[in-house]
Coordinates of C-alpha atoms in Angstrom, one line a residue:
F215 CA 37.9 4.0 34.3
Q216 CA 41.6 1.8 35.5
L217 CA 42.6 -1.5 35.4
S218 CA 45.2 -2.7 37.7
G219 CA 46.6 -6.0 39.4
K220 CA 47.5 -7.3 42.7
M221 CA 49.5 -10.1 43.7
D222 CA 48.8 -11.8 46.9
G223 CA 49.4 -15.8 48.0
E224 CA 46.2 -17.0 45.7
G225 CA 48.1 -15.3 42.3
L226 CA 47.2 -12.2 40.6
H227 CA 44.0 -10.2 40.9
L228 CA 42.8 -7.8 38.6
L229 CA 40.8 -4.9 39.7
F230 CA 38.4 -2.8 37.8
Q231 CA 38.1 0.9 38.9
E232 CA 35.3 3.4 38.1
D233 CA 34.5 6.5 39.7
G234 CA 36.5 5.6 42.8
R235 CA 34.5 2.2 43.5
G236 CA 36.3 -1.0 42.5
W237 CA 35.6 -4.6 41.9
D238 CA 37.4 -7.9 41.5
V239 CA 36.9 -9.0 38.0
E240 CA 37.1 -12.8 38.9
D241 CA 34.7 -12.2 42.1
A242 CA 32.3 -10.2 39.5
L243 CA 32.5 -12.8 36.7
R244 CA 32.1 -15.8 39.6
E245 CA 28.9 -13.8 41.0
V246 CA 27.0 -13.3 37.4
D247 CA 28.0 -17.6 36.4
T248 CA 26.3 -17.9 40.0
K249 CA 23.4 -16.0 38.8
K250 CA 23.4 -17.9 35.5
E251 CA 23.0 -21.4 37.4
D252 CA 20.4 -19.6 39.9
I253 CA 18.1 -18.3 37.0
K254 CA 18.1 -22.0 35.1
E255 CA 16.0 -23.3 38.2
A256 CA 14.2 -20.0 38.5
P257 CA 11.0 -19.0 36.0
Y258 CA 12.3 -16.1 35.2
C259 CA 13.3 -14.7 31.9
H260 CA 17.0 -15.4 30.6
H261 CA 17.8 -11.8 29.2
F262 CA 20.4 -10.6 31.2
I263 CA 20.3 -6.9 31.8
K264 CA 23.4 -5.3 31.5
R265 CA 22.7 -1.7 32.4
K266 CA 21.1 -3.3 36.1
K267 CA 23.9 -5.9 36.1
R268 CA 20.8 -8.3 36.2
F269 CA 18.5 -10.9 34.8
C270 CA 15.0 -9.8 33.6
K271 CA 12.3 -10.7 36.4
F272 CA 9.5 -11.0 34.2
P273 CA 8.5 -14.8 33.3
P274 CA 9.0 -16.9 30.2
A275 CA 7.0 -17.2 27.5
E276 CA 5.5 -20.9 27.2
G277 CA 7.8 -23.3 25.5
S278 CA 10.8 -20.4 25.7
L279 CA 13.1 -18.7 27.6
Y280 CA 12.5 -15.5 27.1
C281 CA 9.9 -13.6 28.2
P282 CA 7.5 -11.5 25.0
E283 CA 9.9 -8.9 25.4
H284 CA 13.1 -10.3 24.9
D285 CA 12.0 -13.4 22.7
N286 CA 13.0 -11.6 19.3
T287 CA 13.4 -15.4 17.5
R288 CA 10.9 -14.9 14.5
I289 CA 10.0 -17.3 12.5
P290 CA 7.7 -17.4 8.6
C291 CA 4.1 -17.2 8.8
P292 CA 2.6 -20.5 8.1
N293 CA -0.1 -18.8 6.2
D294 CA 2.2 -16.5 4.1
P295 CA 5.8 -16.9 4.0
G296 CA 5.9 -13.3 3.0
H297 CA 5.8 -12.0 6.4
T298 CA 7.4 -13.4 9.9
V299 CA 6.1 -13.5 13.4
A300 CA 7.5 -13.8 16.6
K301 CA 7.2 -17.5 17.7
C302 CA 6.0 -16.7 20.9
D303 CA 3.5 -14.9 19.2
L304 CA 2.8 -17.4 16.6
E305 CA -0.6 -18.9 17.9
K306 CA -2.3 -15.2 18.4
H307 CA -1.0 -14.1 15.1
L308 CA -2.8 -17.2 13.5
K309 CA -5.7 -16.0 14.5
K310 CA -5.7 -12.4 13.0
C311 CA -3.8 -12.8 10.4
N312 CA -4.6 -11.5 7.4
A313 CA -3.5 -14.1 5.3
R314 CA -5.2 -17.1 7.5
P315 CA -7.1 -19.6 5.2
I316 CA -11.0 -18.8 4.6
P317 CA -13.1 -21.9 4.9
E318 CA -14.5 -22.6 0.9
S319 CA -18.1 -22.6 2.2
E320 CA -17.5 -19.1 3.6
L321 CA -16.2 -18.1 0.3
P322 CA -18.0 -15.0 -1.5
A323 CA -19.5 -15.7 -4.9
Y324 CA -16.5 -14.3 -6.8
L325 CA -13.9 -16.0 -5.1
S326 CA -13.0 -19.2 -6.2
Y327 CA -9.6 -21.1 -5.3
D328 CA -6.9 -21.3 -8.1
L329 CA -9.5 -20.2 -10.8
N330 CA -7.3 -18.1 -12.6
S331 CA -4.2 -20.1 -12.0
G332 CA -2.3 -22.1 -14.8
E333 CA -3.6 -25.7 -15.7
E334 CA 0.0 -27.2 -13.9
R335 CA -0.6 -25.6 -10.7
R336 CA -4.8 -26.1 -11.0
S337 CA -3.9 -29.9 -11.7
R338 CA -1.6 -29.8 -8.7
V339 CA -3.0 -31.9 -5.5
T340 CA -2.8 -28.9 -2.4
S341 CA -3.2 -29.6 1.3
T342 CA -4.9 -26.1 1.6
S343 CA -8.4 -26.4 2.7
G344 CA -9.5 -22.9 2.3
L345 CA -8.2 -19.8 0.7
S346 CA -6.2 -17.1 2.0
S347 CA -6.7 -13.5 1.5
A348 CA -3.2 -13.6 0.5
E349 CA -2.0 -15.9 -2.0
P350 CA -0.7 -19.0 0.0
N351 CA 2.9 -18.9 -1.7
E352 CA 4.9 -21.8 0.1
E353 CA 8.0 -20.1 -1.5
G354 CA 7.4 -16.8 -0.9
T355 CA 8.2 -14.3 -3.6
E356 CA 11.6 -13.1 -2.8
G357 CA 12.7 -16.7 -1.9
H358 CA 11.3 -17.8 -5.4
V359 CA 13.2 -15.1 -7.4
G360 CA 16.7 -15.6 -5.4
R361 CA 16.5 -19.5 -5.6
G362 CA 16.2 -18.5 -9.7
V363 CA 19.1 -16.5 -9.6
A364 CA 21.5 -18.8 -7.8
R365 CA 20.4 -21.5 -10.4
L366 CA 21.1 -19.0 -13.2
Y367 CA 24.8 -17.7 -11.5
R368 CA 25.7 -21.2 -10.8
L369 CA 25.6 -21.9 -14.5
P370 CA 29.4 -22.2 -16.1
I371 CA 30.1 -18.7 -18.6
A372 CA 30.1 -21.1 -21.5
T373 CA 26.6 -22.2 -20.7
L374 CA 25.3 -18.6 -19.7
N375 CA 27.1 -17.7 -23.2
T376 CA 25.2 -20.8 -24.8
F377 CA 21.9 -19.4 -23.0
A378 CA 22.1 -16.2 -24.2
E379 CA 22.7 -17.1 -27.7
K380 CA 19.5 -19.2 -27.2
I381 CA 17.5 -16.2 -26.3
S382 CA 18.7 -14.1 -29.0
K383 CA 17.4 -17.0 -31.8
A384 CA 14.5 -17.3 -30.2
H385 CA 14.0 -13.3 -30.3
S386 CA 15.1 -13.4 -34.2
V387 CA 11.9 -15.6 -34.5
I388 CA 9.5 -15.0 -32.1
C389 CA 9.3 -11.1 -32.5
K390 CA 10.1 -10.8 -36.1
D391 CA 6.9 -9.1 -37.3
E392 CA 6.7 -6.7 -33.8
P393 CA 7.2 -3.5 -34.9
W394 CA 7.2 -2.2 -30.9
C395 CA 10.7 -3.8 -30.2
G396 CA 13.4 -1.5 -30.2
G397 CA 10.9 1.0 -31.6
A398 CA 10.6 4.8 -30.6
A399 CA 8.4 5.7 -27.7
E400 CA 5.0 7.9 -28.2
S401 CA 3.8 9.8 -25.7
P402 CA 0.1 11.2 -27.0
M403 CA -1.8 13.3 -24.6
P404 CA -5.5 12.8 -24.1
S405 CA -7.9 15.2 -26.0
T406 CA -9.2 16.7 -22.9
Y407 CA -5.7 17.3 -20.7
D408 CA -7.5 20.6 -18.6
F409 CA -7.6 18.3 -15.9
L410 CA -3.6 17.6 -16.1
V411 CA -2.2 20.1 -13.4
C412 CA 1.2 19.1 -11.7
D413 CA 3.1 21.6 -9.5
E414 CA 5.4 19.4 -8.9
D415 CA 9.2 19.7 -10.4
E416 CA 9.7 17.8 -13.7
K417 CA 12.5 15.9 -11.8
S418 CA 10.1 14.6 -9.1
E419 CA 9.2 11.0 -8.8
K420 CA 5.3 12.5 -8.6
F421 CA 5.5 14.1 -11.9
R422 CA 7.1 11.5 -13.7
H423 CA 4.4 9.1 -12.4
F424 CA 1.9 11.6 -13.9
V425 CA 3.4 12.0 -17.0
Q426 CA 3.4 8.0 -17.3
G427 CA -0.1 8.3 -16.5
A428 CA -1.2 11.0 -18.9
S429 CA 0.4 8.9 -21.9
I430 CA -1.3 5.5 -20.8
L431 CA -4.8 7.6 -21.3
G432 CA -3.6 9.1 -24.3
H433 CA -3.0 5.9 -25.7
M434 CA -6.2 4.2 -24.3
E435 CA -8.0 7.3 -26.2
K436 CA -6.6 6.5 -29.7
A437 CA -7.4 2.7 -29.2
G438 CA -10.8 4.0 -28.5
L439 CA -10.8 2.7 -25.2
L440 CA -11.9 5.6 -23.0
S441 CA -15.8 5.9 -22.6
H442 CA -18.1 7.1 -19.4
D443 CA -20.9 4.4 -20.2
Q444 CA -18.7 1.7 -18.9
I445 CA -16.6 0.5 -16.0
Y446 CA -13.1 0.9 -15.5
C447 CA -11.5 -2.2 -13.7
E448 CA -8.2 -1.6 -12.1
F449 CA -6.1 -4.6 -11.3
G450 CA -3.1 -4.5 -9.2
C451 CA -4.4 -1.0 -8.6
G452 CA -2.3 0.1 -5.2
K453 CA -3.2 3.3 -4.6
G454 CA -5.7 3.8 -7.1
A455 CA -3.4 6.6 -9.6
L456 CA -4.5 5.5 -13.0
S457 CA -8.2 5.3 -11.8
Q458 CA -7.8 8.7 -10.4
L459 CA -6.6 10.0 -13.7
L460 CA -9.8 8.4 -15.7
C461 CA -12.4 9.6 -12.7
M462 CA -10.6 13.4 -13.4
H463 CA -10.9 12.9 -17.2
H464 CA -14.6 12.0 -17.4
K465 CA -15.7 14.2 -14.4
G466 CA -16.9 11.8 -12.7
E467 CA -19.1 10.6 -15.2
A468 CA -17.6 6.7 -15.3
H469 CA -17.5 3.8 -13.0
H470 CA -14.6 2.5 -11.2
F471 CA -13.9 -1.0 -9.7
L472 CA -10.0 -1.4 -8.4
V473 CA -8.7 -4.6 -7.2
D474 CA -5.7 -5.2 -4.8
R475 CA -4.1 -8.4 -3.1
A476 CA -2.4 -5.9 -0.4
A477 CA -4.8 -3.0 1.9
Q478 CA -3.9 0.4 1.0
K479 CA -4.6 3.8 2.4
F480 CA -7.7 5.2 0.8
K481 CA -6.8 8.6 0.4
V482 CA -7.2 8.4 -3.4
D483 CA -10.7 6.9 -3.2
G484 CA -12.3 9.5 -0.4
N485 CA -10.8 12.6 -2.7
M486 CA -12.7 11.4 -5.8
K487 CA -15.6 10.7 -4.2
D488 CA -16.1 13.6 -2.8
K489 CA -14.7 15.9 -5.2
Y490 CA -15.2 14.1 -8.8
L491 CA -17.5 11.0 -9.0
Q492 CA -21.2 11.7 -9.9
E493 CA -24.4 10.5 -8.2
G494 CA -25.3 6.9 -9.2
R495 CA -21.7 6.2 -10.1
V496 CA -19.8 3.4 -8.5
W497 CA -16.1 3.8 -6.9
E498 CA -15.4 0.3 -5.6
R499 CA -12.3 -1.3 -3.9
L500 CA -11.9 -5.0 -3.5
R501 CA -9.0 -6.4 -1.4
A502 CA -8.9 -10.1 -3.2
D503 CA -6.0 -11.9 -5.2
I504 CA -6.3 -11.9 -9.0
R505 CA -5.6 -16.0 -8.8
H506 CA -9.0 -16.4 -7.2
L507 CA -10.7 -13.7 -8.6
R508 CA -14.3 -14.4 -10.3
L509 CA -14.7 -11.2 -12.2
A510 CA -18.1 -11.8 -13.5
K511 CA -19.5 -12.6 -10.0
V512 CA -18.5 -9.2 -8.5
P513 CA -21.4 -7.1 -7.5
A514 CA -20.0 -3.6 -9.2
I515 CA -19.5 -5.0 -12.4
D516 CA -23.5 -5.9 -12.5
G517 CA -23.6 -6.0 -16.1
K518 CA -21.4 -3.2 -17.4
K519 CA -19.3 -3.5 -20.2
M520 CA -15.8 -3.2 -18.7
C521 CA -12.4 -1.8 -20.1
I522 CA -9.8 -3.6 -18.1
C523 CA -6.4 -1.2 -17.1
S524 CA -3.6 -1.0 -14.5
K525 CA -0.3 0.8 -14.4
H526 CA 2.5 -1.2 -14.0
L527 CA 1.2 -4.6 -13.3
C528 CA 4.0 -6.8 -12.2
G529 CA 5.3 -10.3 -13.5
V530 CA 2.9 -13.3 -12.7
A531 CA -0.4 -10.5 -12.2
T532 CA -0.3 -9.6 -15.8
D533 CA -0.6 -13.4 -16.9
L534 CA -3.6 -13.9 -14.0
T535 CA -5.4 -10.9 -15.1
L536 CA -5.0 -12.1 -18.7
R537 CA -6.6 -15.5 -17.5
C538 CA -9.0 -14.1 -15.4
I539 CA -10.7 -12.0 -18.5
C540 CA -10.7 -15.1 -20.5
N541 CA -12.3 -17.4 -18.0
T542 CA -15.4 -15.0 -17.9
Y543 CA -16.6 -16.3 -21.1
S544 CA -18.8 -18.6 -19.7
D545 CA -19.9 -16.5 -16.6
F546 CA -21.4 -13.5 -19.1
G547 CA -22.9 -16.5 -21.6
V548 CA -19.9 -15.4 -24.2
D549 CA -20.2 -17.5 -26.9
L550 CA -16.9 -17.4 -29.5
S551 CA -18.9 -18.7 -32.0
V552 CA -21.3 -16.0 -32.4
E553 CA -19.2 -12.8 -34.2
G554 CA -18.7 -9.7 -31.6
S555 CA -20.1 -11.3 -28.4
I556 CA -16.9 -10.7 -26.6
G557 CA -17.1 -6.9 -27.3
E558 CA -21.1 -7.1 -25.9
K559 CA -18.6 -7.3 -22.2
Y560 CA -15.5 -6.0 -22.9
R561 CA -14.3 -2.6 -24.3
G562 CA -10.7 -3.7 -24.4
I563 CA -7.4 -4.2 -22.1
A564 CA -4.8 -1.5 -21.2
I565 CA -2.0 -3.0 -19.4
A566 CA 1.5 -1.1 -18.7
L567 CA 3.8 -4.1 -18.1
C568 CA 6.2 -4.5 -15.9
C569 CA 8.8 -6.8 -13.5
H570 CA 9.1 -10.0 -15.8
H571 CA 11.0 -11.6 -13.4
Q572 CA 8.7 -12.2 -10.9
C573 CA 6.5 -14.4 -13.7
R574 CA 5.9 -18.1 -13.0
A575 CA 6.5 -21.0 -15.4
G576 CA 3.1 -22.5 -13.8
D577 CA 0.9 -19.5 -14.7
L578 CA 3.0 -17.9 -17.9
V579 CA -0.2 -17.3 -20.6
G580 CA 0.9 -18.2 -24.3
V581 CA 3.9 -20.5 -23.0
E582 CA 3.7 -22.6 -25.6
V583 CA 5.4 -20.3 -27.8
L584 CA 8.6 -20.7 -25.7
Q585 CA 8.5 -24.5 -26.0
Q586 CA 8.0 -24.4 -29.5
Q587 CA 11.3 -22.8 -29.5
G588 CA 12.8 -25.8 -27.2
F589 CA 12.6 -24.0 -23.9
S590 CA 12.7 -26.7 -20.9
D591 CA 10.7 -25.8 -17.8
E592 CA 14.0 -24.7 -16.1
E593 CA 14.9 -22.7 -18.9
I594 CA 11.5 -21.1 -18.6
E595 CA 12.3 -19.9 -15.4
L596 CA 15.9 -19.0 -16.3
L597 CA 14.5 -17.0 -18.9
F598 CA 12.8 -14.7 -16.2
I599 CA 15.8 -13.8 -14.3
A600 CA 17.7 -13.1 -17.4
S601 CA 14.9 -10.4 -18.0
S602 CA 15.9 -8.5 -15.0
W603 CA 19.4 -7.9 -17.2
A604 CA 17.7 -5.3 -19.2
I605 CA 17.3 -3.2 -15.8
G606 CA 19.8 -4.1 -13.8
G607 CA 22.7 -3.3 -16.3
N608 CA 26.4 -4.0 -15.5
A609 CA 26.4 -6.9 -12.9
T610 CA 30.0 -5.2 -11.1
S611 CA 28.5 -1.5 -11.0
L612 CA 25.9 0.4 -9.0
P613 CA 22.5 0.8 -10.4
A614 CA 21.3 4.4 -11.7
T615 CA 19.0 6.1 -9.8
N616 CA 16.2 8.0 -11.8
A617 CA 17.7 11.8 -11.2
K618 CA 20.8 10.0 -13.1
R619 CA 18.9 8.4 -15.7
R620 CA 17.4 11.1 -17.0
K621 CA 20.5 13.1 -17.0
L622 CA 21.7 10.0 -19.4
S623 CA 19.3 11.1 -21.9
S624 CA 19.2 14.0 -24.0
D625 CA 16.5 16.8 -25.5
D626 CA 15.7 14.3 -28.4
D627 CA 15.5 10.7 -26.8
S628 CA 12.2 10.2 -28.2
S629 CA 14.0 8.9 -31.1
R630 CA 16.2 6.3 -29.3
T631 CA 15.6 3.4 -28.7
R632 CA 15.6 1.4 -25.3
S633 CA 18.8 -0.3 -26.8
D634 CA 20.7 2.8 -27.1
I635 CA 19.7 4.5 -24.1
G636 CA 20.6 1.1 -21.9
D637 CA 23.6 0.7 -23.2
A638 CA 24.7 4.3 -22.5
E639 CA 23.6 3.6 -19.0
A640 CA 25.5 0.5 -18.8
T641 CA 28.7 2.2 -19.8
S642 CA 28.2 5.1 -17.5
R643 CA 27.1 3.3 -14.3
V644 CA 30.5 2.5 -13.2
E645 CA 31.7 5.8 -12.9
M646 CA 28.5 7.0 -10.7
E647 CA 28.2 6.8 -7.1
D648 CA 25.0 5.7 -5.4
D649 CA 23.1 8.3 -3.5
G650 CA 21.0 5.9 -1.9
E651 CA 18.1 6.6 -3.9
E652 CA 16.6 3.7 -5.4
G653 CA 14.6 3.7 -9.0
E654 CA 11.1 2.2 -9.0
H655 CA 11.5 -0.9 -10.9
D656 CA 15.6 -1.4 -9.3
N657 CA 16.8 -4.9 -9.8
S658 CA 20.2 -4.6 -8.2
H659 CA 19.1 -7.3 -5.7
L660 CA 19.5 -9.9 -8.3
K661 CA 23.1 -9.5 -9.3
F662 CA 26.2 -11.1 -8.5
D663 CA 29.2 -9.6 -8.8
H664 CA 31.4 -12.7 -9.2
V665 CA 29.7 -12.6 -12.9
K666 CA 32.2 -9.9 -14.5
E667 CA 30.7 -8.3 -17.5
S668 CA 33.7 -8.6 -19.8
S669 CA 33.7 -12.8 -19.2
L670 CA 30.5 -13.0 -21.3
A671 CA 30.1 -13.0 -25.1
F672 CA 27.0 -10.7 -24.9
S673 CA 25.6 -7.6 -24.1
K674 CA 23.7 -8.3 -20.3
T675 CA 21.4 -5.6 -21.3
R676 CA 20.1 -6.5 -24.7
V677 CA 19.7 -9.7 -23.8
G678 CA 17.3 -8.4 -20.9
E679 CA 15.6 -6.5 -23.1
Q680 CA 15.7 -9.9 -25.8
A681 CA 14.1 -11.5 -22.9
K682 CA 11.7 -9.1 -21.8
D683 CA 10.5 -9.0 -25.5
I684 CA 10.0 -12.8 -25.8
L685 CA 7.5 -12.8 -22.7
N686 CA 5.5 -10.1 -24.1
C687 CA 4.9 -11.6 -27.4
C688 CA 3.8 -14.6 -25.3
R689 CA 0.8 -12.6 -23.9
L690 CA 0.2 -11.3 -27.4
H691 CA 0.0 -14.9 -28.6
F692 CA -2.6 -16.0 -25.7
L693 CA -4.9 -13.0 -26.8
R694 CA -4.7 -13.1 -30.5
S695 CA -5.5 -17.1 -30.2
R696 CA -8.7 -16.2 -28.5
G697 CA -9.9 -13.5 -31.0
W698 CA -8.6 -10.5 -29.4
K699 CA -6.8 -7.9 -31.5
A700 CA -3.6 -7.1 -29.3
W701 CA -0.7 -4.9 -29.9
I702 CA 2.2 -3.0 -27.4
V703 CA 3.5 0.2 -27.8
P704 CA 5.8 2.0 -26.1
Y705 CA 4.5 4.6 -24.3
T706 CA 7.4 6.8 -22.6
T707 CA 11.0 7.0 -22.8
Y708 CA 13.2 4.5 -21.0
A709 CA 14.6 8.0 -19.6
V710 CA 11.1 8.3 -17.4
S711 CA 10.6 4.5 -17.0
P712 CA 12.5 1.8 -18.1
E713 CA 9.4 -0.6 -17.7
N714 CA 7.8 1.6 -21.2
K715 CA 5.6 -0.9 -22.9
L716 CA 2.2 -1.1 -22.8
L717 CA -0.3 -3.6 -23.9
L718 CA -3.5 -2.7 -26.2
A719 CA -6.3 -5.2 -27.0
L720 CA -9.4 -4.9 -28.4
P721 CA -12.5 -7.4 -29.1
P722 CA -12.8 -8.7 -32.5
A723 CA -15.3 -6.6 -33.7
K724 CA -18.6 -7.4 -36.1
S725 CA -18.5 -7.6 -39.7
G726 CA -18.9 -4.1 -41.1
E727 CA -17.5 -2.3 -37.9

């Protein structure tokens, strides 16, 4: 194209020529302005189509200047701010939203609003008249975490150093008698492991998850939690990979109940039912929020002895699960004064812990442990965010990918502690380039570049590990104070998964057992 000028009595005219055709630029702009004025009065969409050099001729949506095709204004869903919806489609969306409130009168017996929430949340007066199939979260998960990060990193460097020192002192008191803090990983295999066949490359994601699942089964067998005459309740099941391994281990002779808040594909369910599950055995999946679950009322349980399990149950979901277990005592008729009564309903607990930065102060179990060390509610929230330093590493560098994390570990890394590997990883990350592969538990979105590691008087990785250990000890205290024998083991190496802690618990046994 060519742009030229022409001078006449009215002044300079700019001419635009393309393929032998020409337009006076000012005339073209004046024509567009005229069309814009006309469109304000006409019942048409205000979107201008450059290719056709005209406005869209579709009628606008009610209350909007644009038609539904061109109205890109999106707002958070009133039912669940975790997702958004086009403003023009809001009314239609609310009728079919998966998080729409369910009237309390229509709730099934196994759901009770906020049953497993902390005392603070349950005592809060809410304006919600019913229960949502997804948790009604007025802040949204990302918003909650983001605001916590902002509060933490707005603190002066001196205050950050003081807060880190407080975490270290609390760790020395709370975790002093826990041998698993900084201990080497153990990865026992179950006695029957002929079903553990994985043709994937050892560096693949599928193989990495497979190894973790096998180790979890090995620890469960070592603790006496594997038995075909019980029902495995997998919380936060996702696709149900852990239940798949358990079903294969028992050759389909055990019962399985899976619960998750999100909708999932049922490929694992169909495969297990068709190939492994024996006749008369249960495999049932329930879509529900653990916060509202009344476990004793679930039809699939039906009086069976339960083993609660999960692989990487994130943040607050772990606290809700532990409280859900203890809240069923009255429903099951468990009398704590009678020795061994808990063991009549529960075989035990095996939960691989994960994502402590997603915890909530109002729902944390064993919070009295932190309060005894002088932590305020705001400091507890900051403690959650500080726990992300254990995996986030150096705030000024790129996160190491899973492949690179494995390169940092040697063949004998099982004898190395999480701190050893974590410090080496933090040192090496500065020289690495990001190849676009993110880790399973990458917390890089929780980091701010203006907080330099060199300006702090502590190792962020080590303080993050201490924060995680403290929160895990809170969970142990909660279970132990209710009669359970609870402990934690590192079930895999840091190179395989940085979230490598497995919570195990057994109900109190009768005398002589």
